[in-house]
PDB file of C-alpha atoms in Angstrom:
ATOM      1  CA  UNK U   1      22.791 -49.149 -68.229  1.00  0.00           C
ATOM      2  CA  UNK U   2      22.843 -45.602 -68.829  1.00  0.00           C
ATOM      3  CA  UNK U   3      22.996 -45.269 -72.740  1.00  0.00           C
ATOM      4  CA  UNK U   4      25.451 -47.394 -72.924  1.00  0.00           C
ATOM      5  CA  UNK U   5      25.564 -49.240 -76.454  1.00  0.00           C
ATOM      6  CA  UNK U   6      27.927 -51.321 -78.546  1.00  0.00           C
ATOM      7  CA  UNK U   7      29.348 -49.697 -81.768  1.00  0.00           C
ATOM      8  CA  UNK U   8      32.073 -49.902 -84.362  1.00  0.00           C
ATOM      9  CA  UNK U   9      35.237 -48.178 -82.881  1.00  0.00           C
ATOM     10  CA  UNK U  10      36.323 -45.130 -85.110  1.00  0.00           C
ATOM     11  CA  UNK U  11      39.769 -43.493 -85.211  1.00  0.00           C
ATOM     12  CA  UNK U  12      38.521 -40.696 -83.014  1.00  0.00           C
ATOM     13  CA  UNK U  13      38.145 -44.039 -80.618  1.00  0.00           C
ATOM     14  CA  UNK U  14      42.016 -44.986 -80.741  1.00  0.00           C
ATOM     15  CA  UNK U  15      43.499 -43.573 -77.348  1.00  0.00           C
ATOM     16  CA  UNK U  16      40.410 -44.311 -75.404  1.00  0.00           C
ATOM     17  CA  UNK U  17      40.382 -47.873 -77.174  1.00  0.00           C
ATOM     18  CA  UNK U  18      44.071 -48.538 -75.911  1.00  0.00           C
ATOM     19  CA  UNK U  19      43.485 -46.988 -72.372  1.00  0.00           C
ATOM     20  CA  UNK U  20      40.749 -49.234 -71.341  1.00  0.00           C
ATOM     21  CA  UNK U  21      42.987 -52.089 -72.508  1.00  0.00           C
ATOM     22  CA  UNK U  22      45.811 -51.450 -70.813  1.00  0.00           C
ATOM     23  CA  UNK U  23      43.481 -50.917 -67.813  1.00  0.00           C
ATOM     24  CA  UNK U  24      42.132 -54.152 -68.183  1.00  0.00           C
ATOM     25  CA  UNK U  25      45.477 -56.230 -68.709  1.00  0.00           C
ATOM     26  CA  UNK U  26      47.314 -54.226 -66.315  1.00  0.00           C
ATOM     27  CA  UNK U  27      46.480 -57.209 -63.315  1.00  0.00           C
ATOM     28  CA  UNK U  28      48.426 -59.448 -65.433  1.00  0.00           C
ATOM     29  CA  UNK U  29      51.614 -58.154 -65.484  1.00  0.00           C
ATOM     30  CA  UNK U  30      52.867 -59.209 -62.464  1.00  0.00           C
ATOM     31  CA  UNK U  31      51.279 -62.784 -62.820  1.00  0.00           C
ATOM     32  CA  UNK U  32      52.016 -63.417 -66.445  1.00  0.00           C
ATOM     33  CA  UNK U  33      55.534 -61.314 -65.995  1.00  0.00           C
ATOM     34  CA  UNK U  34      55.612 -59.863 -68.911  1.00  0.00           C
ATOM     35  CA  UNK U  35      52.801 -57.977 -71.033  1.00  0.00           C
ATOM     36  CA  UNK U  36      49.631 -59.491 -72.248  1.00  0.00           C
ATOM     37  CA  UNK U  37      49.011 -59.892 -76.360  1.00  0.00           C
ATOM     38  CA  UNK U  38      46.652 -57.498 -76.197  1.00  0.00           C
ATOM     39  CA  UNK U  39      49.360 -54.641 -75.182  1.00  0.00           C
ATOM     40  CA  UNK U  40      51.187 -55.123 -78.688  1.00  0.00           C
ATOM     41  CA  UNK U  41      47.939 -54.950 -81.045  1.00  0.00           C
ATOM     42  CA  UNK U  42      48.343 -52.638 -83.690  1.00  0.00           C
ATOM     43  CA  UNK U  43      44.775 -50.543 -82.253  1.00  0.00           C
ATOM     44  CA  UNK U  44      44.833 -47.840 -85.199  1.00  0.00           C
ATOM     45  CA  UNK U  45      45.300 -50.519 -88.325  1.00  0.00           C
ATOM     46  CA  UNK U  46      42.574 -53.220 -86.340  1.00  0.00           C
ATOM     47  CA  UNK U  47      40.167 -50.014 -86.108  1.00  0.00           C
ATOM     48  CA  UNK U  48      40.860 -49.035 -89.949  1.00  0.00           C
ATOM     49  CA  UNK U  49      40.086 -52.865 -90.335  1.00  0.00           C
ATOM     50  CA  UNK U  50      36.892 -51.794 -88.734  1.00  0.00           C
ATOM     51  CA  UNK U  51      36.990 -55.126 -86.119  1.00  0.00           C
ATOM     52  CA  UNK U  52      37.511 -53.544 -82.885  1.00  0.00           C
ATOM     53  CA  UNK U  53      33.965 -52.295 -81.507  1.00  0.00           C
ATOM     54  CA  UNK U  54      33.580 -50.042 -78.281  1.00  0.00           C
ATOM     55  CA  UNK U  55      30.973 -50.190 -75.343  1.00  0.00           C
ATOM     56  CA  UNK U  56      30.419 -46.882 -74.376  1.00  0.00           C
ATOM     57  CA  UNK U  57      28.296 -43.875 -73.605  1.00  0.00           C
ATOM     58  CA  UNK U  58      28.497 -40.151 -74.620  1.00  0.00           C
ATOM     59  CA  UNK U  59      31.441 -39.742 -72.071  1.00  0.00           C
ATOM     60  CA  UNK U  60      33.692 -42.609 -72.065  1.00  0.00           C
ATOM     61  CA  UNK U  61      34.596 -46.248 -73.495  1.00  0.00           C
ATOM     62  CA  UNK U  62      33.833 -48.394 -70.937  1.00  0.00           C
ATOM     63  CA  UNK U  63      34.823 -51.959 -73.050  1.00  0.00           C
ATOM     64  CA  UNK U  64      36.628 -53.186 -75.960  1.00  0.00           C
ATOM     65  CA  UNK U  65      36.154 -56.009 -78.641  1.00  0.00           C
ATOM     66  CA  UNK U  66      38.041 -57.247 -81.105  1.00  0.00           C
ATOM     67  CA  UNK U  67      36.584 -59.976 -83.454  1.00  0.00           C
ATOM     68  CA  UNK U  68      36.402 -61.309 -87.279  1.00  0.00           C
ATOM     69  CA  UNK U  69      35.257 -63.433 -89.264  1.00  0.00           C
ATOM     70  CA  UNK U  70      37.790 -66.637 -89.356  1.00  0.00           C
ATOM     71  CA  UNK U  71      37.225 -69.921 -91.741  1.00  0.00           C
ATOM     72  CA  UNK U  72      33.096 -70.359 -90.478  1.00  0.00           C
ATOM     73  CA  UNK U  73      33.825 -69.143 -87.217  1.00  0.00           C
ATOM     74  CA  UNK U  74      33.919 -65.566 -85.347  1.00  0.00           C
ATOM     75  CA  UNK U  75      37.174 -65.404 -83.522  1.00  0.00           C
ATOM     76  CA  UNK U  76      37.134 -62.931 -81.024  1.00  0.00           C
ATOM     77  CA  UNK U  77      40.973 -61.623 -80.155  1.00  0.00           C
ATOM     78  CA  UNK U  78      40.431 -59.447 -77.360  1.00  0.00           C
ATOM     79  CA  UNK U  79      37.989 -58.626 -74.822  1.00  0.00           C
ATOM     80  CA  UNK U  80      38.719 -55.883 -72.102  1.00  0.00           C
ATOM     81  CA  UNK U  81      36.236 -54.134 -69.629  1.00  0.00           C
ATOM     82  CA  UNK U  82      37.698 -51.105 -67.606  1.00  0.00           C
ATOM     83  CA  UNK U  83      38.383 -52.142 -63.842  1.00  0.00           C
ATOM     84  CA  UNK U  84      36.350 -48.937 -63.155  1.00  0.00           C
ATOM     85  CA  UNK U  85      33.256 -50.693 -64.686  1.00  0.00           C
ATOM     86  CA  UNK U  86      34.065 -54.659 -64.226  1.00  0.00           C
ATOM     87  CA  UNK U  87      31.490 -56.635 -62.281  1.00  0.00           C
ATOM     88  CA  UNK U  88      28.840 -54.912 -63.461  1.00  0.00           C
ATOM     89  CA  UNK U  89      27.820 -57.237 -66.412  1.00  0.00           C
ATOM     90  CA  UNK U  90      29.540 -55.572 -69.535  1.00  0.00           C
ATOM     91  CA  UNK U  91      31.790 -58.608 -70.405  1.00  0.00           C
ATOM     92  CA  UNK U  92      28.612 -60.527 -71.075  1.00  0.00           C
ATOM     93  CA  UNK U  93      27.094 -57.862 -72.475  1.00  0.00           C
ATOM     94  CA  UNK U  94      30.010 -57.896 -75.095  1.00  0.00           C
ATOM     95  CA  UNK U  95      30.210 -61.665 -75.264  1.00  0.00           C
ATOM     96  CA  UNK U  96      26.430 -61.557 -75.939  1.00  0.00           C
ATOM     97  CA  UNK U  97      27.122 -59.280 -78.947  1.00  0.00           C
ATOM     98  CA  UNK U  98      29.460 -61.509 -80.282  1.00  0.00           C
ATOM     99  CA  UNK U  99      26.889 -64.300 -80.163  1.00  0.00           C
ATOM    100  CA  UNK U 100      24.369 -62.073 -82.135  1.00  0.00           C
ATOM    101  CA  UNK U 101      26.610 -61.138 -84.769  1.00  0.00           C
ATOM    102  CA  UNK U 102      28.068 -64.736 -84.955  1.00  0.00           C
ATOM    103  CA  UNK U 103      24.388 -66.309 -85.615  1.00  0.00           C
ATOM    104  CA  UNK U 104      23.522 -62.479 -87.990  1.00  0.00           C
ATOM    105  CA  UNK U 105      26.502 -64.322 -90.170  1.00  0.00           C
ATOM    106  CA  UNK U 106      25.077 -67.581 -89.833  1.00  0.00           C
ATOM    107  CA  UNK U 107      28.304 -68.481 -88.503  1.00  0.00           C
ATOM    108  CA  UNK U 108      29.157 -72.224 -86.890  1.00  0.00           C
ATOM    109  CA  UNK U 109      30.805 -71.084 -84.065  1.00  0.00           C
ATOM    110  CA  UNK U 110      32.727 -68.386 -81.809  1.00  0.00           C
ATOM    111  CA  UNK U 111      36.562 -69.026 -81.230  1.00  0.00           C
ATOM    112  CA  UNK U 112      38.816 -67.426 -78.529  1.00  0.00           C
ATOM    113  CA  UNK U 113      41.647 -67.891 -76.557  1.00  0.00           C
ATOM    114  CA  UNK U 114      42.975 -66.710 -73.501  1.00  0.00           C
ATOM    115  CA  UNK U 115      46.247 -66.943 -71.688  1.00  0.00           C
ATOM    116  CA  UNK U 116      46.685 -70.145 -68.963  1.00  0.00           C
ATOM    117  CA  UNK U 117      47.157 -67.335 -65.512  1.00  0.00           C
ATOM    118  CA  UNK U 118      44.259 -65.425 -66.864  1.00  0.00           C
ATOM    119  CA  UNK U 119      41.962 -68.169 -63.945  1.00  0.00           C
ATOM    120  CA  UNK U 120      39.221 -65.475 -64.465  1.00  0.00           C
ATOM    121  CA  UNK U 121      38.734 -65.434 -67.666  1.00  0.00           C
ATOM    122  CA  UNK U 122      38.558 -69.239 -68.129  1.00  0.00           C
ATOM    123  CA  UNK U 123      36.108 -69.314 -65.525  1.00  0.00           C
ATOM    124  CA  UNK U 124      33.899 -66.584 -67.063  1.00  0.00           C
ATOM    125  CA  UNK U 125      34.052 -68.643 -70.964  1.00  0.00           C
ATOM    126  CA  UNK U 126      32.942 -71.808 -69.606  1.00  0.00           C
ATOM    127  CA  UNK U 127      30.206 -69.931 -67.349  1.00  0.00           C
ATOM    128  CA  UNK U 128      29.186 -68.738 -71.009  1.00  0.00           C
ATOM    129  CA  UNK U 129      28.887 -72.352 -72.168  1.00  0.00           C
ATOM    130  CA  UNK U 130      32.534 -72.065 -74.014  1.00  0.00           C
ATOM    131  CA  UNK U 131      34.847 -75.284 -74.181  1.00  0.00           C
ATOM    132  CA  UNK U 132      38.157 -75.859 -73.962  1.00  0.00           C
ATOM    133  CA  UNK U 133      39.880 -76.778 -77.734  1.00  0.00           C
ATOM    134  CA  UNK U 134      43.590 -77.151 -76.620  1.00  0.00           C
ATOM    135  CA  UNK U 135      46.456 -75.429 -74.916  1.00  0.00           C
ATOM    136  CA  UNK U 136      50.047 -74.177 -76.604  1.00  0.00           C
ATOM    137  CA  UNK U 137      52.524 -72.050 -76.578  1.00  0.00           C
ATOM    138  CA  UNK U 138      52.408 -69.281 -79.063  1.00  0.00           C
ATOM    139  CA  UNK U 139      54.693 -66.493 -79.157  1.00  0.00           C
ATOM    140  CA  UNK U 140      56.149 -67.489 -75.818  1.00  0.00           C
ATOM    141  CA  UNK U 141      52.112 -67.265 -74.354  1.00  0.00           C
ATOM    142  CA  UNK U 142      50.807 -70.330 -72.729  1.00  0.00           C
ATOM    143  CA  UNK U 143      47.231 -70.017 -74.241  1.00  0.00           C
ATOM    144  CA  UNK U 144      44.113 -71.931 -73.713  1.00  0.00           C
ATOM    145  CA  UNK U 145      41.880 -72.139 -77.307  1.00  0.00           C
ATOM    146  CA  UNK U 146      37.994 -72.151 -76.534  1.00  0.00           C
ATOM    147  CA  UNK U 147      34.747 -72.721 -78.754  1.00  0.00           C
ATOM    148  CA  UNK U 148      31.435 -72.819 -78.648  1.00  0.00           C
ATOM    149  CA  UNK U 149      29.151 -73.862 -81.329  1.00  0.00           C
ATOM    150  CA  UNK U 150      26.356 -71.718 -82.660  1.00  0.00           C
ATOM    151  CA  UNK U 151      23.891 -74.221 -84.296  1.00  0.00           C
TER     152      UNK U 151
END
């Protein structure tokens, strides 16, 4: 990957930060019918929080993370790739960098969800060795909780 690296999103980051989410979630609109989470995040006060980090060369941000520290686990909130750029490794990539920083914290364990029509993402957590914690509605979103332990 062509100097591609992982870094703390700044406010410079903002539009490019929403873009590649809206990107990413835009599949789901028709399936879900109605917008993903994701869309209603509050980018610019998560980025002043400083929890949203950006893959991304000199050009462009390619993907998007959003995680924190939660109880003694990392919850990661979002994770979005740019169609332009999916298939080509970079959610693991990201994933992978939330592992790191979970064990760097000595963390028990990384925390997620994802919504119940999003088939591809539940497919790619438990392909990273995540398992299921529960399903429920929140905020009208029929959401599937995943762990996976880091000890």
């Amino acid at each position: 990957m062509e100097n591609i690296r992982i870094r703390q999103a700044q406010a410079a980051d903002q539009r490019a930060v929403w873009a590649c989410v809206r990107a990413a979630y835009s599949k789901y609109l028709v399936r879900m019918g109605r917008e993903p989470a994701p869309l209603h995040a509050d980018y610019e006060a998560l980025i002043a929080q400083g929890v949203v980090y950006v893959l991304a060369n000199e050009e462009e941000v390619r993907g998007v993370l959003v995680m924190m520290s939660w109880e003694r686990s990392l919850l990661v909130e979002n994770v979005a790739v740019d169609p332009r750029f999916q298939g080509q490794g970079l959610g693991q990539v990201l994933m992978a960098f939330v592992e790191q920083q979970g064990r760097k914290e000595q963390l028990d364990e990384i925390r997620l969800y994802t919504n119940e029509v999003m088939t591809e993402n539940l497919r790619f957590y438990h392909k990273l060795g995540f398992e299921e914690d529960g399903r429920r509605v929140e905020d009208g979103y029929h959401r599937v909780f995943l762990r996976k332990g880091l000890r």
